[in-house]
C-alpha atoms as a PDB file:
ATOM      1  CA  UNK A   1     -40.100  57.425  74.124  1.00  0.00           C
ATOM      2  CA  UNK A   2     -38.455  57.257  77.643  1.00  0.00           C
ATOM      3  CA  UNK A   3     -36.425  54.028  76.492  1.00  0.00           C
ATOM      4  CA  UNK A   4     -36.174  51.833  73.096  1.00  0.00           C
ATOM      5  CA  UNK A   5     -37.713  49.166  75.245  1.00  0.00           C
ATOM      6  CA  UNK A   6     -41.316  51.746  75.451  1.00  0.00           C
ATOM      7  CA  UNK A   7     -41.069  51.799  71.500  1.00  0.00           C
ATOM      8  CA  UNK A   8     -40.986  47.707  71.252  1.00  0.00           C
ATOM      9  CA  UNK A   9     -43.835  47.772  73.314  1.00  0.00           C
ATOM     10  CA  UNK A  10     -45.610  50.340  71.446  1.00  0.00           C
ATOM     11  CA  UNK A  11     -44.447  48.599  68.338  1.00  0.00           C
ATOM     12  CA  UNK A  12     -44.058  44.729  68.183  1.00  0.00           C
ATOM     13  CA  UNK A  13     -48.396  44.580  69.327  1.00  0.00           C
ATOM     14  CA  UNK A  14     -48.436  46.531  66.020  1.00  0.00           C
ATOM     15  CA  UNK A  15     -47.079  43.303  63.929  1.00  0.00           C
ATOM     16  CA  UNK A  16     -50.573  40.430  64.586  1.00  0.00           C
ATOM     17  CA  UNK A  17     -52.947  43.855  64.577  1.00  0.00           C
ATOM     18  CA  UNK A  18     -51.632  44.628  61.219  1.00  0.00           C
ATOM     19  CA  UNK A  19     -51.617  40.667  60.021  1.00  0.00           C
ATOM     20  CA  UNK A  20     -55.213  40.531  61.652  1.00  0.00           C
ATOM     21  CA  UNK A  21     -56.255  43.608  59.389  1.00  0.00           C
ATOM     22  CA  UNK A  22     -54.985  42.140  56.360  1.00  0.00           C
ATOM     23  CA  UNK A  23     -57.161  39.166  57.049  1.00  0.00           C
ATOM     24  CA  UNK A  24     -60.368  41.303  57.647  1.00  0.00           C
ATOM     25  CA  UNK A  25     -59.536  42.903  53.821  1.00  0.00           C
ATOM     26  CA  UNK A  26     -58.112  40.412  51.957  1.00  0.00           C
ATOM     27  CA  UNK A  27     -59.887  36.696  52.922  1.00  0.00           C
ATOM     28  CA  UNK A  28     -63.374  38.231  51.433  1.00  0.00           C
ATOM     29  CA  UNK A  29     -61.895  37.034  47.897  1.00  0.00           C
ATOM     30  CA  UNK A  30     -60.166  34.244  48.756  1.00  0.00           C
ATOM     31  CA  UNK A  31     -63.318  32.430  49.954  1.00  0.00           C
ATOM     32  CA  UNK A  32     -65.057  33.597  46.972  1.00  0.00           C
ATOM     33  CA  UNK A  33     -62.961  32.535  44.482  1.00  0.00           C
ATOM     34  CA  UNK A  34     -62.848  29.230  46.206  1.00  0.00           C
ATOM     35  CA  UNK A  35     -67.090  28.572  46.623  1.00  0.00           C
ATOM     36  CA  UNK A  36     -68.920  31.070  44.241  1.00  0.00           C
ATOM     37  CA  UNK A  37     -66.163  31.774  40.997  1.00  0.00           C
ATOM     38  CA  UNK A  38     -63.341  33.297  39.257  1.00  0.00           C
ATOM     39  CA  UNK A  39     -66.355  35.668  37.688  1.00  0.00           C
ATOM     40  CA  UNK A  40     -68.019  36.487  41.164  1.00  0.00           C
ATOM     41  CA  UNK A  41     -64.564  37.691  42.790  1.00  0.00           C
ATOM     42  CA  UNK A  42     -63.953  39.865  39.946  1.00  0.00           C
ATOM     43  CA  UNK A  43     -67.678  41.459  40.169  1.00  0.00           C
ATOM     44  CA  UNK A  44     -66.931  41.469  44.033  1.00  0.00           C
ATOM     45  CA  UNK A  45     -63.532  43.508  43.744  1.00  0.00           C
ATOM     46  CA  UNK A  46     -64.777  46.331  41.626  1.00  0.00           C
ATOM     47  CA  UNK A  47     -67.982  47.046  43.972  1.00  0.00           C
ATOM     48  CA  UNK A  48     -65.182  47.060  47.362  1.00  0.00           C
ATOM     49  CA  UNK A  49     -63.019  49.188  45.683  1.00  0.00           C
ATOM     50  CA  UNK A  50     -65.527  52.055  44.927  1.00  0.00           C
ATOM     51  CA  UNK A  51     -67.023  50.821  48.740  1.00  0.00           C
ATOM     52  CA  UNK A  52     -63.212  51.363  49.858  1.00  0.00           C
ATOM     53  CA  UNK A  53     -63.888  55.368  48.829  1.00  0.00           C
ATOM     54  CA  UNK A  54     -65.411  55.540  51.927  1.00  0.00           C
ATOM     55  CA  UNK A  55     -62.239  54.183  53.596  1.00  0.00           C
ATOM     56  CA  UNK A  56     -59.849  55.857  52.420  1.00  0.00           C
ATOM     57  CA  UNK A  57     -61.997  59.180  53.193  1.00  0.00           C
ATOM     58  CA  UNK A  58     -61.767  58.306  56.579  1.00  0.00           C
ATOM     59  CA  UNK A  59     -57.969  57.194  57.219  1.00  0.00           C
ATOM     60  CA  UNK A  60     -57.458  61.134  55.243  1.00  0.00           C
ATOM     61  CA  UNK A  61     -59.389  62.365  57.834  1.00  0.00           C
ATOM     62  CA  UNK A  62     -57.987  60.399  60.941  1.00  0.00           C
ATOM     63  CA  UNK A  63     -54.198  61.600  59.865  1.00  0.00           C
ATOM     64  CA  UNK A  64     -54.956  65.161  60.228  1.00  0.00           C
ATOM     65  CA  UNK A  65     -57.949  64.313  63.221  1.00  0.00           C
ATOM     66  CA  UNK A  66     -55.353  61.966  65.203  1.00  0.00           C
ATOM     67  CA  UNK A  67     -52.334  64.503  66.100  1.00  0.00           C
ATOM     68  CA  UNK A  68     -54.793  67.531  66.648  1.00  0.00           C
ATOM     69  CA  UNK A  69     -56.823  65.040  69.316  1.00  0.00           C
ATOM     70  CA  UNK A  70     -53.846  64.168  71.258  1.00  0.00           C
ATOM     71  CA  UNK A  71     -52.607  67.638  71.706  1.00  0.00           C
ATOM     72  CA  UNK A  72     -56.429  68.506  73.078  1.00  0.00           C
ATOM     73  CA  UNK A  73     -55.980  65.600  74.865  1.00  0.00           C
ATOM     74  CA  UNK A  74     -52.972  67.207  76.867  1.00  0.00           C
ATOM     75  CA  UNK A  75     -54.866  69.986  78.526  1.00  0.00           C
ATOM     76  CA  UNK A  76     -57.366  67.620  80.170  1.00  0.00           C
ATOM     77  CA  UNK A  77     -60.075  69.709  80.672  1.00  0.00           C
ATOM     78  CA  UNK A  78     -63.765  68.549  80.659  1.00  0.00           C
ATOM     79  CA  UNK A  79     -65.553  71.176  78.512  1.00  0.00           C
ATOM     80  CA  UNK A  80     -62.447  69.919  75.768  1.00  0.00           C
ATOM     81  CA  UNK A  81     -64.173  66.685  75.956  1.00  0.00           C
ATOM     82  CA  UNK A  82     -67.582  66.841  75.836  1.00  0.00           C
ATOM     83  CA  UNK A  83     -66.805  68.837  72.318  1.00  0.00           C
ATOM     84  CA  UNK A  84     -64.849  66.172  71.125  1.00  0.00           C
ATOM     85  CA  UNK A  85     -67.311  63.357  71.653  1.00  0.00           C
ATOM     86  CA  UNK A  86     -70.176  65.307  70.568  1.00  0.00           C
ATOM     87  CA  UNK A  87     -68.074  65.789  67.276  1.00  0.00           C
ATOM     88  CA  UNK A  88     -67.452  62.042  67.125  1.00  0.00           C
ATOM     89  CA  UNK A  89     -71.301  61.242  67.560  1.00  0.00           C
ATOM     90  CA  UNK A  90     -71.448  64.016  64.453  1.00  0.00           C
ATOM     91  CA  UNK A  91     -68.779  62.454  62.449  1.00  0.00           C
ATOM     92  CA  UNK A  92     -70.256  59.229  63.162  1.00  0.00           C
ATOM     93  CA  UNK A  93     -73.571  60.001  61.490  1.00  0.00           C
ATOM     94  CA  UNK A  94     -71.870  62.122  58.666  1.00  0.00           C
ATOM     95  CA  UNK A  95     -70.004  59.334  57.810  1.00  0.00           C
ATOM     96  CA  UNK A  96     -72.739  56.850  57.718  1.00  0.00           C
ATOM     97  CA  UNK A  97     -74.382  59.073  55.821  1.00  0.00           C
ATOM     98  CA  UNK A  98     -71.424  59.401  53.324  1.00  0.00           C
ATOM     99  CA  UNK A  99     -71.477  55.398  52.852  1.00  0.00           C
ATOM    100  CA  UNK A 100     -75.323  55.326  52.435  1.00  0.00           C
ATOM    101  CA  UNK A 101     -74.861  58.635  49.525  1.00  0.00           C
ATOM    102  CA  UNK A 102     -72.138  56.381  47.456  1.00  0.00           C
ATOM    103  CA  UNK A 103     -74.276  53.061  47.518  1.00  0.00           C
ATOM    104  CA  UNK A 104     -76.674  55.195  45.838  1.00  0.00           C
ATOM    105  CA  UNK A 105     -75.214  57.256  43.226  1.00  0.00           C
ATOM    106  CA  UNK A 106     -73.065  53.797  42.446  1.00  0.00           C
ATOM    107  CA  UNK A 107     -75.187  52.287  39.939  1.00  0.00           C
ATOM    108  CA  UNK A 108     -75.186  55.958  38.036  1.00  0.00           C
ATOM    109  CA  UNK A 109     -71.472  55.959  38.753  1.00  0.00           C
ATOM    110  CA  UNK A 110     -70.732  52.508  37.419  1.00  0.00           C
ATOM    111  CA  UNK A 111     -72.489  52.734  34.168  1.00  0.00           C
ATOM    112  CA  UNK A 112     -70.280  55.503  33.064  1.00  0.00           C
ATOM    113  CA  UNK A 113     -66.859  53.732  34.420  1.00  0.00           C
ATOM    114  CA  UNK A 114     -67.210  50.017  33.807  1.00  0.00           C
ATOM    115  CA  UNK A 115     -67.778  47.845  31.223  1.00  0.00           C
ATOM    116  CA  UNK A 116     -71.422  46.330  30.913  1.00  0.00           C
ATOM    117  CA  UNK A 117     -69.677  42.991  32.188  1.00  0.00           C
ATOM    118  CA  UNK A 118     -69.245  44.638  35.831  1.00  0.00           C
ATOM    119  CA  UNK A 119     -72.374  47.244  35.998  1.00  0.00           C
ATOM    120  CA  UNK A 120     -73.989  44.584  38.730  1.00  0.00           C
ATOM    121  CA  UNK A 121     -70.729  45.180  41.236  1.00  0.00           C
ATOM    122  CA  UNK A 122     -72.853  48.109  42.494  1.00  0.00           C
ATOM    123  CA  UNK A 123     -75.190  45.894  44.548  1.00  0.00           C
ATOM    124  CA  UNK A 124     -71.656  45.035  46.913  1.00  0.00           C
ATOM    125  CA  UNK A 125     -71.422  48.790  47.542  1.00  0.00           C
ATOM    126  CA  UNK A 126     -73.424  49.388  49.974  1.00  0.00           C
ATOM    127  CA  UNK A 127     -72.583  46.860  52.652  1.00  0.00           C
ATOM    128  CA  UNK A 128     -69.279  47.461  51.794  1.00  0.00           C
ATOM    129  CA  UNK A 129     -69.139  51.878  52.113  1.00  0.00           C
ATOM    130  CA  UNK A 130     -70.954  50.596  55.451  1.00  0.00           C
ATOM    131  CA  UNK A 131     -68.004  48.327  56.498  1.00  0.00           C
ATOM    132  CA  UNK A 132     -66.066  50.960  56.041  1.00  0.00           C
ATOM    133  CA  UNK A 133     -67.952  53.800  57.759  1.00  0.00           C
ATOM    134  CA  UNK A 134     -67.577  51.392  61.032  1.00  0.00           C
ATOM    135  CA  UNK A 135     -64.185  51.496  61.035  1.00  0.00           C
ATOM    136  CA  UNK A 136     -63.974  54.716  59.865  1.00  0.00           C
ATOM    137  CA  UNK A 137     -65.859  54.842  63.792  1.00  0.00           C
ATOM    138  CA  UNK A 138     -63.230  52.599  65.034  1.00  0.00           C
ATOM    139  CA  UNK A 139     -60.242  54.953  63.599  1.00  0.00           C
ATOM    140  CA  UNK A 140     -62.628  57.527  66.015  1.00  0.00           C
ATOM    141  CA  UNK A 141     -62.132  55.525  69.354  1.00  0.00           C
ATOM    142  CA  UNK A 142     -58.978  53.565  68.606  1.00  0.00           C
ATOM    143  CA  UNK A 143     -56.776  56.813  69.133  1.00  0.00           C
ATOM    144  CA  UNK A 144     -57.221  56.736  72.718  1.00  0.00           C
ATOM    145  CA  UNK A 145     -55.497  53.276  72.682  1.00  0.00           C
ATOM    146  CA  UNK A 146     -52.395  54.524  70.769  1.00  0.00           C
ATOM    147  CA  UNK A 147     -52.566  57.663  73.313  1.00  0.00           C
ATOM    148  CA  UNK A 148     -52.086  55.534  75.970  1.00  0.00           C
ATOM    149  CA  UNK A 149     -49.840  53.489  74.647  1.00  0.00           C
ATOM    150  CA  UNK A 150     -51.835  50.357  75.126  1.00  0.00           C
ATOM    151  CA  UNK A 151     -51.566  48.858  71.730  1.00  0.00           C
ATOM    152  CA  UNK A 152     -51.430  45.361  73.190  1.00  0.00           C
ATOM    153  CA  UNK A 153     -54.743  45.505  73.221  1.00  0.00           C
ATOM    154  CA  UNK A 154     -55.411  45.837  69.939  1.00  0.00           C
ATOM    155  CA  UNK A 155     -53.227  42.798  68.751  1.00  0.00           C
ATOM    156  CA  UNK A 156     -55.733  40.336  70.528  1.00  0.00           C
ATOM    157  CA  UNK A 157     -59.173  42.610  69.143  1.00  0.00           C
ATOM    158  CA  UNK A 158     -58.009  42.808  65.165  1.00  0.00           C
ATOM    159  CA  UNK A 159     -57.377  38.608  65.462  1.00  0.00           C
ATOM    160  CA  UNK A 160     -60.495  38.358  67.010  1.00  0.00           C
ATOM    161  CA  UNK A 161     -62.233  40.378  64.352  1.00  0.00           C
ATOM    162  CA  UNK A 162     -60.683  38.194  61.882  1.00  0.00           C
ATOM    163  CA  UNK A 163     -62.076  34.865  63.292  1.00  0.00           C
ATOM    164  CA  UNK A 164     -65.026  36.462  63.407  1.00  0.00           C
ATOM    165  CA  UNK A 165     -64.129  37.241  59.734  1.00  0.00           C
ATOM    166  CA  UNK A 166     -63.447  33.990  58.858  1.00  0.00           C
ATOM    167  CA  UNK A 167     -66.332  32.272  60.216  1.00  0.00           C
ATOM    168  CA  UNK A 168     -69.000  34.758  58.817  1.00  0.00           C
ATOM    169  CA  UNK A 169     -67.240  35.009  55.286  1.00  0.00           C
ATOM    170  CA  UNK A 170     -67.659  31.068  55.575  1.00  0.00           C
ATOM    171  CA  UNK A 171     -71.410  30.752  56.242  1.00  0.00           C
ATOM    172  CA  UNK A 172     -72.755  34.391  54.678  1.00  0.00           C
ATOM    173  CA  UNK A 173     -71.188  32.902  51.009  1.00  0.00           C
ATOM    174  CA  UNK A 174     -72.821  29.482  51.558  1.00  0.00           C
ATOM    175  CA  UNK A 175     -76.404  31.100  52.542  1.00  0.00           C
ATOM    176  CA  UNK A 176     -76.160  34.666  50.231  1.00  0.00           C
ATOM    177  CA  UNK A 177     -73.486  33.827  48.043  1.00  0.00           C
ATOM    178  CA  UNK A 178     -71.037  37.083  47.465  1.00  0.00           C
ATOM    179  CA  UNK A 179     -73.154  39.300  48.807  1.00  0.00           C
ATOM    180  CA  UNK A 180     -72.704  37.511  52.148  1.00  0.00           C
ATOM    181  CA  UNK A 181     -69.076  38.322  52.207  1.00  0.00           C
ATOM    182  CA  UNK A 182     -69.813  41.905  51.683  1.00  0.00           C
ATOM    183  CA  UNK A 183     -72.334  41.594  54.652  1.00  0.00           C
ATOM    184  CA  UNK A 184     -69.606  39.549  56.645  1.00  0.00           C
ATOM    185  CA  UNK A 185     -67.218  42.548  56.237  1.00  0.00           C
ATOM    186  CA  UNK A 186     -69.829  44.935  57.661  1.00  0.00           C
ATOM    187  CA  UNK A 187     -70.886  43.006  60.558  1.00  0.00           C
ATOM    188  CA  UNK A 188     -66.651  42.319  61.075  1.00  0.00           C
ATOM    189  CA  UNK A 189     -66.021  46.307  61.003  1.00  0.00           C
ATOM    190  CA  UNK A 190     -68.993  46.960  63.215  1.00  0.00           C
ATOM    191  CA  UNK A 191     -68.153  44.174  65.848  1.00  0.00           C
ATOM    192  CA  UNK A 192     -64.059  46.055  65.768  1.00  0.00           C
ATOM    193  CA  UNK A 193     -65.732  49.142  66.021  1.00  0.00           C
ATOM    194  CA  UNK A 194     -67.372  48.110  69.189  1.00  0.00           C
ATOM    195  CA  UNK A 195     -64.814  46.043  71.296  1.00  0.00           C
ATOM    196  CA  UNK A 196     -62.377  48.938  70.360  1.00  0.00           C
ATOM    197  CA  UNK A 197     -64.651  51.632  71.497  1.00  0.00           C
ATOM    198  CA  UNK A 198     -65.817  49.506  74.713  1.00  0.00           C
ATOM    199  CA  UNK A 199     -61.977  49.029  75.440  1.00  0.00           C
ATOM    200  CA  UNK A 200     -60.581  52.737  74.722  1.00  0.00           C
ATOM    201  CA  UNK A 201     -63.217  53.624  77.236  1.00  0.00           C
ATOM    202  CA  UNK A 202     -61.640  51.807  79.787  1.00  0.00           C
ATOM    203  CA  UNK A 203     -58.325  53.074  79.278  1.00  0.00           C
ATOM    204  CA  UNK A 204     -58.986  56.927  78.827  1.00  0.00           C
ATOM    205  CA  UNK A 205     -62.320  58.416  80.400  1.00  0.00           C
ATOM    206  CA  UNK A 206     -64.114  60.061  77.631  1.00  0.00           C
ATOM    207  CA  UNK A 207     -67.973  61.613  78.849  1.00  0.00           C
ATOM    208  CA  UNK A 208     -69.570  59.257  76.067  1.00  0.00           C
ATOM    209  CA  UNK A 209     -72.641  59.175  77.918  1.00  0.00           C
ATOM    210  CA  UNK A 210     -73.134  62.983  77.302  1.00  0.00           C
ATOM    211  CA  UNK A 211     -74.165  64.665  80.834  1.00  0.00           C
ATOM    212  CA  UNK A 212     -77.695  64.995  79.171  1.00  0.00           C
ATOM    213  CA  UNK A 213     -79.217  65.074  82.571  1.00  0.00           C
ATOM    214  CA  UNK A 214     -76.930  67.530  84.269  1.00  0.00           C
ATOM    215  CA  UNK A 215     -77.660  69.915  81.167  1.00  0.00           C
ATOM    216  CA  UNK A 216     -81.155  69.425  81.204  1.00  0.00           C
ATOM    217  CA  UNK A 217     -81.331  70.203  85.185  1.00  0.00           C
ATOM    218  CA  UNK A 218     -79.228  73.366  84.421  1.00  0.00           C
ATOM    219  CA  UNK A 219     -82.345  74.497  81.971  1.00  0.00           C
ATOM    220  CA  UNK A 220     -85.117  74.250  84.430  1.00  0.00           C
END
């Protein structure tokens, strides 16, 4: 940093993103403890946490991917970048793929780990490996922000999210009962994945488009 006052700026945004990511993860329960049950939230927990595998696969992968992206980053060179995002667009589908993989092998998975009592928690699984293959996405396009140093901008996007959060939990768990919050945390991820992508865009110029057009005129 060129001055303690460049590291509060980096660093106090940090404080409502992190308060606004606790609400995306933890207000799932807490609205269905309150209109489904005790007995549903404890189903509920045991399919996000073997969802959550999908998670913590890709914050592994983002501490090694981050540092090696910002020093590629440094040498600002085109050909650098159309690699990168073509390995993101990769990534992206490998990890959706990963999510869609543990929904099904989590009924086999289940049987063997938990009691007959929580067998059903498999059903949350899948919208929840999804949730967390979008922001495994977002982890993708949010390093550009924290490149730039332009973390305000993700104090104002995570509280968004968790309105969002909020409201969907609210009206998913009245229409589909737990399931909905699993679906509310999928569609939550997914809209974070998006604003954050839209908005690292705008502060570092990635070729997301892929010059399909220029390559294609190249072949002919």
């Amino acid at each position: 940093w060129n001055s303690p006052l460049d590291a509060l700026f980096f660093g106090v945004p940090l404080i409502p993103h992190a308060l606004g990511g606790w609400i995306v993860t933890s207000i799932d329960r807490i609205f269905i403890n309150s209109m489904v049950g005790v007995a549903a939230t404890g189903l509920y927990s045991v399919g996000y946490s073997v969802g959550m595998i999908i998670g913590l696969l890709a914050h592994s992968f983002n501490l090694a991917w981050s540092p090696f992206l910002y020093e590629k980053l440094k040498e600002n060179n085109y050909s650098t970048k159309m690699k990168i995002v073509k390995f993101t667009y990769l990534y992206d589908i490998g990890i959706v793929f990963l999510a869609l993989a543990l929904s099904f092998i989590a009924p086999y998975f289940l049987k063997f780990f938990v009691s007959r009592n929580f067998y059903f928690a498999y059903k949350y699984v899948l919208w929840i490996a999804l949730g967390y293959a979008f922001q495994g996405m977002y982890f993708m396009v949010v390093n550009y922000i924290f490149y730039v140093k332009k973390t305000y901008i993700l104090a104002w996007v995570t509280f968004t999210s968790a309105g969002v959060n909020i409201v969907l939990n609210y009206f998913f768990i009245k229409a589909n009962g737990a399931i909905g919050a699993a679906q509310a945390t999928t569609i939550t991820f997914f809209v974070q994945f998006i604003m954050v992508w839209v908005l690292s865009a705008k502060v570092y110029k990635m070729p997301w488009k892929l010059d399909i057009t220029k390559n294609a005129q190249k072949n002919i």
